[in-house]
Tab-separated table of C-alpha atoms in Angstrom:
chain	number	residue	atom	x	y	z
X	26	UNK	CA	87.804	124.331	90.280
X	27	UNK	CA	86.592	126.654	87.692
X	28	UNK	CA	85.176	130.088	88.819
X	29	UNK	CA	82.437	131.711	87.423
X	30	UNK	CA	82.740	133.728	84.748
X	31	UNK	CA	82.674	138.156	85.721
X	32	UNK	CA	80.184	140.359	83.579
X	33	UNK	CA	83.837	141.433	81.771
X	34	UNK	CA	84.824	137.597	79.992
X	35	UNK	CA	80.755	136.988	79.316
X	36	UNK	CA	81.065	139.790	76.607
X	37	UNK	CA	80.040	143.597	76.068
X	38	UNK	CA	76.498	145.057	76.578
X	39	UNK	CA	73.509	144.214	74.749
X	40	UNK	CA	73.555	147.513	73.212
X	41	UNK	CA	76.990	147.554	72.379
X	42	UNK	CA	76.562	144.106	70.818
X	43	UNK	CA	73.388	145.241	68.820
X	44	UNK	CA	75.776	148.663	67.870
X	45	UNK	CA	78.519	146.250	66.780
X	46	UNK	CA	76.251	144.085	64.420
X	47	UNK	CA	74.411	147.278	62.772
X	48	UNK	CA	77.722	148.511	62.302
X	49	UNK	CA	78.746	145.359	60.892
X	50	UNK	CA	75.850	145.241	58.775
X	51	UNK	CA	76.041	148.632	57.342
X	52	UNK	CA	80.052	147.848	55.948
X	53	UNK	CA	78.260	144.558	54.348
X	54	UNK	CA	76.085	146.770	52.593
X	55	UNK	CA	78.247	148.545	50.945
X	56	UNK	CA	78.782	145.718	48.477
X	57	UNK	CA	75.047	146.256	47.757
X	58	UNK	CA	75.708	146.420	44.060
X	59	UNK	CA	77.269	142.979	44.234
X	60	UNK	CA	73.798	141.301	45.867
X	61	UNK	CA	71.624	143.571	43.355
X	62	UNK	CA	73.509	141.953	40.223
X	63	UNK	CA	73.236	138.755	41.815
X	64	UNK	CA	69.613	138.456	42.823
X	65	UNK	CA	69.079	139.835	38.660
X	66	UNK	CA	70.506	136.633	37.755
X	67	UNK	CA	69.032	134.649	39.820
X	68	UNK	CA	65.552	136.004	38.604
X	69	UNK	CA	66.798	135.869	34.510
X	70	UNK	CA	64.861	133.081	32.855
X	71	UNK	CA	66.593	130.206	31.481
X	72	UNK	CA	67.278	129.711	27.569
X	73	UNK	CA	66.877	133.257	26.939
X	74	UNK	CA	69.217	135.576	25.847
X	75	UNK	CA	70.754	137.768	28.451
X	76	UNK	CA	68.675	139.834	30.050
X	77	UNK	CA	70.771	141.646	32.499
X	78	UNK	CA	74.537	142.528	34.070
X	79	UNK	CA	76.127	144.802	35.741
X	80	UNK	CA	76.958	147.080	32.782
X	81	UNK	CA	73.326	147.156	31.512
X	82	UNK	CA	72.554	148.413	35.070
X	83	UNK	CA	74.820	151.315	34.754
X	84	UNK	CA	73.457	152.087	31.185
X	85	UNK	CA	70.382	152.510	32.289
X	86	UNK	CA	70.636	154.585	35.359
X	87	UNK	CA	74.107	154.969	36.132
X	88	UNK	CA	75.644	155.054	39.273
X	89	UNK	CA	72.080	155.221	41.065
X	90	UNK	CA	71.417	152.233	38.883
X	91	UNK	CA	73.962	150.042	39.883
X	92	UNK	CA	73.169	151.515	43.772
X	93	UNK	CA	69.187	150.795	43.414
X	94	UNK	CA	67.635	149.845	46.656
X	95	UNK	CA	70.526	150.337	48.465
X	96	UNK	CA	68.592	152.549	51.175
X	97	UNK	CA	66.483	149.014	51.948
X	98	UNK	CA	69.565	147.188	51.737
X	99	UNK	CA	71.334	149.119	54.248
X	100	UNK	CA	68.107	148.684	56.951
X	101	UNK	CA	68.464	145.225	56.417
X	102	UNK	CA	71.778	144.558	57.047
X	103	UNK	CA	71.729	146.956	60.099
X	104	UNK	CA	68.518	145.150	61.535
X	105	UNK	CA	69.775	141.140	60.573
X	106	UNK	CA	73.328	141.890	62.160
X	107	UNK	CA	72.441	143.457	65.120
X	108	UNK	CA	69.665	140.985	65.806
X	109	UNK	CA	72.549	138.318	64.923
X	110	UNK	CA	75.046	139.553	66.969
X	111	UNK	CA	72.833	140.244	70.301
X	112	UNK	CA	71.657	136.805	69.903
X	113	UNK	CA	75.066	135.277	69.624
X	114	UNK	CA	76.440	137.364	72.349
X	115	UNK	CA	73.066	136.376	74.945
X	116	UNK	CA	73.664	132.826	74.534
X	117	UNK	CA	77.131	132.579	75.010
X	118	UNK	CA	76.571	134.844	77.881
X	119	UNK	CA	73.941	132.187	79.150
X	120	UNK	CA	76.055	129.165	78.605
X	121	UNK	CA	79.363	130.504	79.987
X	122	UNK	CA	76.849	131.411	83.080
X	123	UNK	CA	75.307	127.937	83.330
X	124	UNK	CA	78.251	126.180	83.132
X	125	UNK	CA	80.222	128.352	85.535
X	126	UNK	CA	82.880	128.879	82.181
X	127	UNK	CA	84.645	131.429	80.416
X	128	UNK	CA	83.795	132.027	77.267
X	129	UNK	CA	86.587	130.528	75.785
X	130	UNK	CA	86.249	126.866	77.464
X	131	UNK	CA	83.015	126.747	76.147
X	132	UNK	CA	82.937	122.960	74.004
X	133	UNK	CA	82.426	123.513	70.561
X	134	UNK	CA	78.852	121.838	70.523
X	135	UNK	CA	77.662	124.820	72.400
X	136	UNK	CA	79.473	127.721	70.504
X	137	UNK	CA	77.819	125.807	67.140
X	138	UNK	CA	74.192	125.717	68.914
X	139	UNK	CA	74.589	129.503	69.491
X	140	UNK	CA	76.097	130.544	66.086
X	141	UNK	CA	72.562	128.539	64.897
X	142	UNK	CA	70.142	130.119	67.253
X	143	UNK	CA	71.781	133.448	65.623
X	144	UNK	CA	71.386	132.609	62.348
X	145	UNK	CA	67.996	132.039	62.866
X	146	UNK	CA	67.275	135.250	64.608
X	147	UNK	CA	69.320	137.027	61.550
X	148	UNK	CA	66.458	136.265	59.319
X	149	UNK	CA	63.470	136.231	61.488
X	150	UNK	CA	64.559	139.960	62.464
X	151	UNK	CA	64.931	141.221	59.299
X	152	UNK	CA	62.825	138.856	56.782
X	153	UNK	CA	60.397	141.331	55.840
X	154	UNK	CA	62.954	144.196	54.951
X	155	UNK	CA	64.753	141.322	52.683
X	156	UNK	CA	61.306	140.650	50.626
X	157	UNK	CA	61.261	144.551	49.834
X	158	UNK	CA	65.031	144.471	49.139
X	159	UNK	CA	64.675	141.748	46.480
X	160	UNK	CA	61.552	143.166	44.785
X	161	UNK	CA	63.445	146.276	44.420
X	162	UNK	CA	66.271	144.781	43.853
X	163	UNK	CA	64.377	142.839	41.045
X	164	UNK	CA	62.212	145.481	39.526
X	165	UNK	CA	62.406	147.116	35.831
X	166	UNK	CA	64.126	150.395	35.362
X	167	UNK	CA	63.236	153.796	33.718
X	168	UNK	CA	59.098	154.006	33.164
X	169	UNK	CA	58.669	150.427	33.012
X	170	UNK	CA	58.983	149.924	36.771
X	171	UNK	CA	56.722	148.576	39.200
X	172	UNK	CA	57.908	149.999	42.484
X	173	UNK	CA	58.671	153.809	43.229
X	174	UNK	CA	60.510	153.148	45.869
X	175	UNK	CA	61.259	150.572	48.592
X	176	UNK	CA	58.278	152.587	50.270
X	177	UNK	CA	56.086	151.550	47.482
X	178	UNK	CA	57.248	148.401	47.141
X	179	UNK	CA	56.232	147.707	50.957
X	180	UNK	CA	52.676	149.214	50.510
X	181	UNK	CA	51.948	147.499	47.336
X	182	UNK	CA	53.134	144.088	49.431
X	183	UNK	CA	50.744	144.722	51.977
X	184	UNK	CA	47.745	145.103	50.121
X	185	UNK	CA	48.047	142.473	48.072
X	186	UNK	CA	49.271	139.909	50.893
X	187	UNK	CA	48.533	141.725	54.152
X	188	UNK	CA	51.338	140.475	56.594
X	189	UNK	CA	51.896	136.741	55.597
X	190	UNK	CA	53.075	138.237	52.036
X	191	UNK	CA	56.247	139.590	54.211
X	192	UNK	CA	57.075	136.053	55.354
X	193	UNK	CA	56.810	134.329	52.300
X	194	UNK	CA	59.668	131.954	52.198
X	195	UNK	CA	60.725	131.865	55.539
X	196	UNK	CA	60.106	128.732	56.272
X	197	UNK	CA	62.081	126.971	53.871
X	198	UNK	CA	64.754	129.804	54.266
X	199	UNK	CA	64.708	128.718	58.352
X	200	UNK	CA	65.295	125.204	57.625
X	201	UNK	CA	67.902	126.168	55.381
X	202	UNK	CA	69.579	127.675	58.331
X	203	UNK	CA	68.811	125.095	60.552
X	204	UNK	CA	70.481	122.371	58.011
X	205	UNK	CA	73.098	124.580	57.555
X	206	UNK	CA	73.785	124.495	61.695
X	207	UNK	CA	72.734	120.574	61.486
X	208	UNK	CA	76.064	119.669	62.169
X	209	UNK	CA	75.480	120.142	65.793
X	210	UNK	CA	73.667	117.185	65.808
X	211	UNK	CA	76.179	115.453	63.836
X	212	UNK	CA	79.141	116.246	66.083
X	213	UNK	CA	76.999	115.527	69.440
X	214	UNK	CA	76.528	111.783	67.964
X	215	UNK	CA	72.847	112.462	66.771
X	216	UNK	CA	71.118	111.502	63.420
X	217	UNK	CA	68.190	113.438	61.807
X	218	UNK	CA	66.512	110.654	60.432
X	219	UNK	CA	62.883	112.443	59.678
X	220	UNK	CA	60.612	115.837	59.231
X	221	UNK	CA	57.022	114.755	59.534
X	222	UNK	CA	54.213	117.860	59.234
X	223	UNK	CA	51.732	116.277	62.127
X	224	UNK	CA	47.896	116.661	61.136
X	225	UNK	CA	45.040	116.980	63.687
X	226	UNK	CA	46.341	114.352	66.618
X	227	UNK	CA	48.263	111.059	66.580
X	228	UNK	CA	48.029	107.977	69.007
X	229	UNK	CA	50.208	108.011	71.806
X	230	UNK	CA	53.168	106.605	71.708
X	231	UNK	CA	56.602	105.751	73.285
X	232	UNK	CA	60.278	104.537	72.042
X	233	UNK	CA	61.316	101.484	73.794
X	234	UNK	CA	64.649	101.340	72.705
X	235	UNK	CA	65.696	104.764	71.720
X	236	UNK	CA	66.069	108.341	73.170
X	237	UNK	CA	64.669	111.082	70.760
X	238	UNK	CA	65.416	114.421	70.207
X	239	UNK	CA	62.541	116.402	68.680
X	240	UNK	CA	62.807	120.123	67.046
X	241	UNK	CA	60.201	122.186	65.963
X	242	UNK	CA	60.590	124.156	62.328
X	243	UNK	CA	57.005	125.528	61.822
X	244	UNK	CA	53.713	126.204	63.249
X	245	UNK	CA	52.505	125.350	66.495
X	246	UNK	CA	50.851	122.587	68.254
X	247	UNK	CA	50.315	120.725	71.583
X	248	UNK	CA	52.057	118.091	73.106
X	249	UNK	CA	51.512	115.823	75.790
X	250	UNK	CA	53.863	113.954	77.836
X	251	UNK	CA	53.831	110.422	80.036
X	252	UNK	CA	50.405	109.736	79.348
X	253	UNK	CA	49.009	106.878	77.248
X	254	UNK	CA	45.935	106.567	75.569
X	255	UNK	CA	43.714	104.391	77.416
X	256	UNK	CA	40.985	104.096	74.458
X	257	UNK	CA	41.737	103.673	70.658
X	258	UNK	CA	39.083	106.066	69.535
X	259	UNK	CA	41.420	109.208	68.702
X	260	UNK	CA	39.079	111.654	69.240
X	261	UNK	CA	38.237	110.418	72.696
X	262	UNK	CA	41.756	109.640	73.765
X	263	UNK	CA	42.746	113.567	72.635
X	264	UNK	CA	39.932	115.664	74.119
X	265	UNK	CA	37.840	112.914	76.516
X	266	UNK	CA	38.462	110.882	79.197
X	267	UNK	CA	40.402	107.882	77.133
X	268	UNK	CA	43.863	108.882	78.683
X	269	UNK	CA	45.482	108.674	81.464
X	270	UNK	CA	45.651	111.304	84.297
X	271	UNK	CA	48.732	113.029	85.131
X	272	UNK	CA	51.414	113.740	82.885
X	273	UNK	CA	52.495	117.267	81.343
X	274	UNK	CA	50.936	118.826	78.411
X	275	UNK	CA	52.847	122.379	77.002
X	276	UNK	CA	52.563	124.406	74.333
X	277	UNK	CA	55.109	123.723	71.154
X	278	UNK	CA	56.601	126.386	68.491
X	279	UNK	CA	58.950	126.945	65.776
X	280	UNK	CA	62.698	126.465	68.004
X	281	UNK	CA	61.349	124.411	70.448
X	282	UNK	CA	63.855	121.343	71.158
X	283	UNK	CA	62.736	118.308	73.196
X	284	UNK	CA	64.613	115.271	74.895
X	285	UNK	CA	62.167	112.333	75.121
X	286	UNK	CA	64.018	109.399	77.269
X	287	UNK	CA	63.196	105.796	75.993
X	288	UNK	CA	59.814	104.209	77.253
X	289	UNK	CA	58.115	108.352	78.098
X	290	UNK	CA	54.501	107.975	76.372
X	291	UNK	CA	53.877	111.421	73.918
X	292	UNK	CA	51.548	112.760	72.240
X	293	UNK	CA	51.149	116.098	69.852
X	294	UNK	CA	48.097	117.203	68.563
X	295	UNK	CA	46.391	120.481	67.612
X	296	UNK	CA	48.784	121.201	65.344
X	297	UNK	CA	48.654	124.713	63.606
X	298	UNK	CA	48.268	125.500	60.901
X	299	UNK	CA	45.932	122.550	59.970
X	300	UNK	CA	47.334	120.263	57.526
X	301	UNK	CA	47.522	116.365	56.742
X	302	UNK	CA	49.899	114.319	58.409
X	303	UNK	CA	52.735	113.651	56.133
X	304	UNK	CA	56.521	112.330	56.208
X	305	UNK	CA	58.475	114.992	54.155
X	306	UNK	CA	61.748	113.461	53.968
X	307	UNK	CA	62.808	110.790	51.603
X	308	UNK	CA	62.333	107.641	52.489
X	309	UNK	CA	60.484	105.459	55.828
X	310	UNK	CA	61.481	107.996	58.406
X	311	UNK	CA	63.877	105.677	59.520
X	312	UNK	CA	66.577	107.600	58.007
X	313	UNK	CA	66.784	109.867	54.712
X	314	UNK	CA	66.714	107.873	51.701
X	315	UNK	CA	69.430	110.458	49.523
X	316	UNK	CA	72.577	110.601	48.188
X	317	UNK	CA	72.443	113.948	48.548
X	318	UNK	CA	71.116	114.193	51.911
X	319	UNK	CA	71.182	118.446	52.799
X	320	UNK	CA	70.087	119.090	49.097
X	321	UNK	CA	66.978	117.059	49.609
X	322	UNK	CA	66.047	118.667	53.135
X	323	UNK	CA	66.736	122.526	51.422
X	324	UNK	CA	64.004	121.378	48.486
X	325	UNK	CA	61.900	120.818	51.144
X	326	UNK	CA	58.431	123.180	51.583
X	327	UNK	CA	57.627	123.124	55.122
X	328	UNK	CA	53.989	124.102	55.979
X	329	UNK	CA	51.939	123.539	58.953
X	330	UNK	CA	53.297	122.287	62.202
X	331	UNK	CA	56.679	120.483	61.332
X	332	UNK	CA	59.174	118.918	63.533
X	333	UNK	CA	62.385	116.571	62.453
X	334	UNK	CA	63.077	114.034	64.714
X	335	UNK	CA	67.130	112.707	65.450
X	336	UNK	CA	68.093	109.796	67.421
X	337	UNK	CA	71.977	108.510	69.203
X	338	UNK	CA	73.860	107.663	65.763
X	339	UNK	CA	72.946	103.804	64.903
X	340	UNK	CA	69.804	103.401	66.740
X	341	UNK	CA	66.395	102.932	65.620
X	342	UNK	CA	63.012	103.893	66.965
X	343	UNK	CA	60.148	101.757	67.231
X	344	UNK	CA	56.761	102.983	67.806
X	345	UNK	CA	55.298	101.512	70.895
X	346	UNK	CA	51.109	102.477	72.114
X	347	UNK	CA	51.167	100.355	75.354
X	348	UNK	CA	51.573	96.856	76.478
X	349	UNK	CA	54.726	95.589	73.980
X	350	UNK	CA	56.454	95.686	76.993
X	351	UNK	CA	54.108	94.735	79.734
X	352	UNK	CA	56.231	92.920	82.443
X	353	UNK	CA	59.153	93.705	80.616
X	354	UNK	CA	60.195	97.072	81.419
X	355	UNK	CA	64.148	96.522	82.857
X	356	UNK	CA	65.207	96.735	78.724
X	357	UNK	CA	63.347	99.913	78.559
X	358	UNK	CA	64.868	101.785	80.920
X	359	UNK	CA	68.718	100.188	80.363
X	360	UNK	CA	68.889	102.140	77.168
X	361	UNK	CA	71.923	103.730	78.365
X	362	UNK	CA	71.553	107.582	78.306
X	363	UNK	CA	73.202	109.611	75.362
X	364	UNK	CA	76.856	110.581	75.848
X	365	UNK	CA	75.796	114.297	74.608
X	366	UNK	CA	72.880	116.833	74.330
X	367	UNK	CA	71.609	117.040	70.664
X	368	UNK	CA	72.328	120.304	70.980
X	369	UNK	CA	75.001	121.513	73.880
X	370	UNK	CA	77.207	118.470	73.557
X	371	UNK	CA	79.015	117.780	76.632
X	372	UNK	CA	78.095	121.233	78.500
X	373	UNK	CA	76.532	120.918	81.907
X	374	UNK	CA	73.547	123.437	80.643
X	375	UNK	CA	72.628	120.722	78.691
X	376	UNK	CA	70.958	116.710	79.647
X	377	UNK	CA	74.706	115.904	80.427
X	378	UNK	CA	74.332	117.963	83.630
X	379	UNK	CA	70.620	116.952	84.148
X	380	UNK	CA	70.415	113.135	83.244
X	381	UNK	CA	71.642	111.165	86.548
């Protein structure tokens, strides 16, 4: 029998944690230099000749040169590591606590889940400082610059853009991360076979011979569950009386991640912000049509409300509004149940401990 875990094995304080990261963060800025040379390069148009490296840098205004925006740089590393390493540290403390585990016997599906969640809070906590870093970064030197300072760099930003010009970029820089951490899904036996951006409502629907796994990326939206339409007028069937009662309707946003067993009716609509329904991936959804599979999601511009959807590796999904199976409803619920969470693997936090 395995004991629970003491407050010593689930890991240090918050605040040490959050201490730790800064810390962490602060030593990684010391190669600032290094990132300001790179992100120059990035920025130097093609077929021109070049316009900038490290020793033109130091021509221009020496050693503060080569250091420019290094104050911004430092913030951001201190705020993205400590938000990275509290976040790592809470969920592993939450895991080892739901499963009644040390830290160590953690499975790796759950370890991988957390490192994600982290990366994600990395750049949602420090996102804005890392727009002023690069424009600084990425500014002219001597009288021909545009920015002061990283103070006037973040003034000019707001009134030109107001707040959404600090989050410019985040979404595609999210789903970067996300891809990057899609290997959970991978090693837990589930397939991303879609991202669809959902428009205004949808009919409802069910799966009658697959389980889905559904994860938000963007926006927000409203989703109901075990409740079929009862009407086909969309309208009606969304915000009259053409549904069924009963059922449970939530609230869905960016991180969100949803089980949906085979043959449960669903439904999202309201999606924010408003945009046409569209599949974004390449191909019929069934699957992404690439031979480069994670360079076609990390082209990908995600706006509106956007979820990808992943099923148990070599099923498909059908989509099902009521009465394919009328009188036929054993096959439905034999789909056996997946061998892992999408997400937590074989941990009993996850639908391994849940699903009887």
């Amino acid at each position: 029998m395995v004991t629970p875990s003491s407050p010593a094995d689930l890991g240090a304080a918050p605040a040490t944690n959050a201490v730790a990261g800064a810390a962490g963060g602060v030593v990684s800025a010391l190669l600032g230099p290094v990132e300001h040379i790179r992100i120059r390069l990035q920025m130097q148009p093609t077929g021109t000749e070049r316009l900038y490296s490290g020793l033109k840098g130091f021509r221009h205004g020496g050693v503060k040169g080569i250091f420019k925006g290094q104050n911004i740089a430092v913030l951001r590393e201190f705020q993205a590591y400590g938000c990275n390493f509290v976040t790592f540290e809470a969920c592993m403390q939450m895991m080892a606590e739901a499963g009644k585990k040390r830290r160590e016997d953690l499975p790796t599906g759950s370890v991988a889940s957390c490192g994600a969640l982290a990366g994600v809070a990395f750049w949602i906590g420090s996102y804005p400082l890392d727009v002023i870093k690069t424009k600084v970064h990425n500014d002219r030197f001597g009288p021909n610059r545009q920015y002061k300072n990283a103070w006037a760099a973040t003034v000019q930003t707001w009134n030109t853009g107001k707040l959404p010009a600090f989050f410019r970029g985040l979404g595609p820089t999210l789903l970067r991360t996300v891809l990057s951490s899609s290997g959970i899904f991978a090693i837990n036996g589930w397939q991303v076979q879609w991202i669809f951006r959902y428009g205004k409502t949808q009919a409802s629907h069910y799966h009658s011979a697959a389980h889905e796994c559904m994860a938000v990326l963007s926006g927000t939206a409203t989703i109901r569950f075990g409740v079929a339409d009862t009407v086909a007028d969309l309208d009606e069937s969304t915000y009259g009386s053409g549904h069924e009662g009963g059922g449970l309707q939530l609230e869905a946003r960016a991180g969100d991640v949803f089980v949906i067993p085979a043959g449960i009716a669903h439904k999202t609509f309201d999606a924010q912000p408003s945009e046409d329904f569209k599949l974004l991936t390449p191909g019929n959804g069934h699957g992404i049509a690439a031979s480069d599979v994670r360079g076609a999601l990390e082209n990908l511009e995600l706006s509106g409300f956007t979820m990808l959807g992943a099923y148990p590796v070599g099923v498909q999904w059908d989509f099902a509004t009521g009465g394919e199976n009328a009188r036929n409803y054993a096959p439905v619920w034999e789909v056996p149940k997946p061998e892992n969470d999408p997400v937590l693997g074989k941990d009993k936090a996850g639908l391994v401990g849940h699903w009887e």
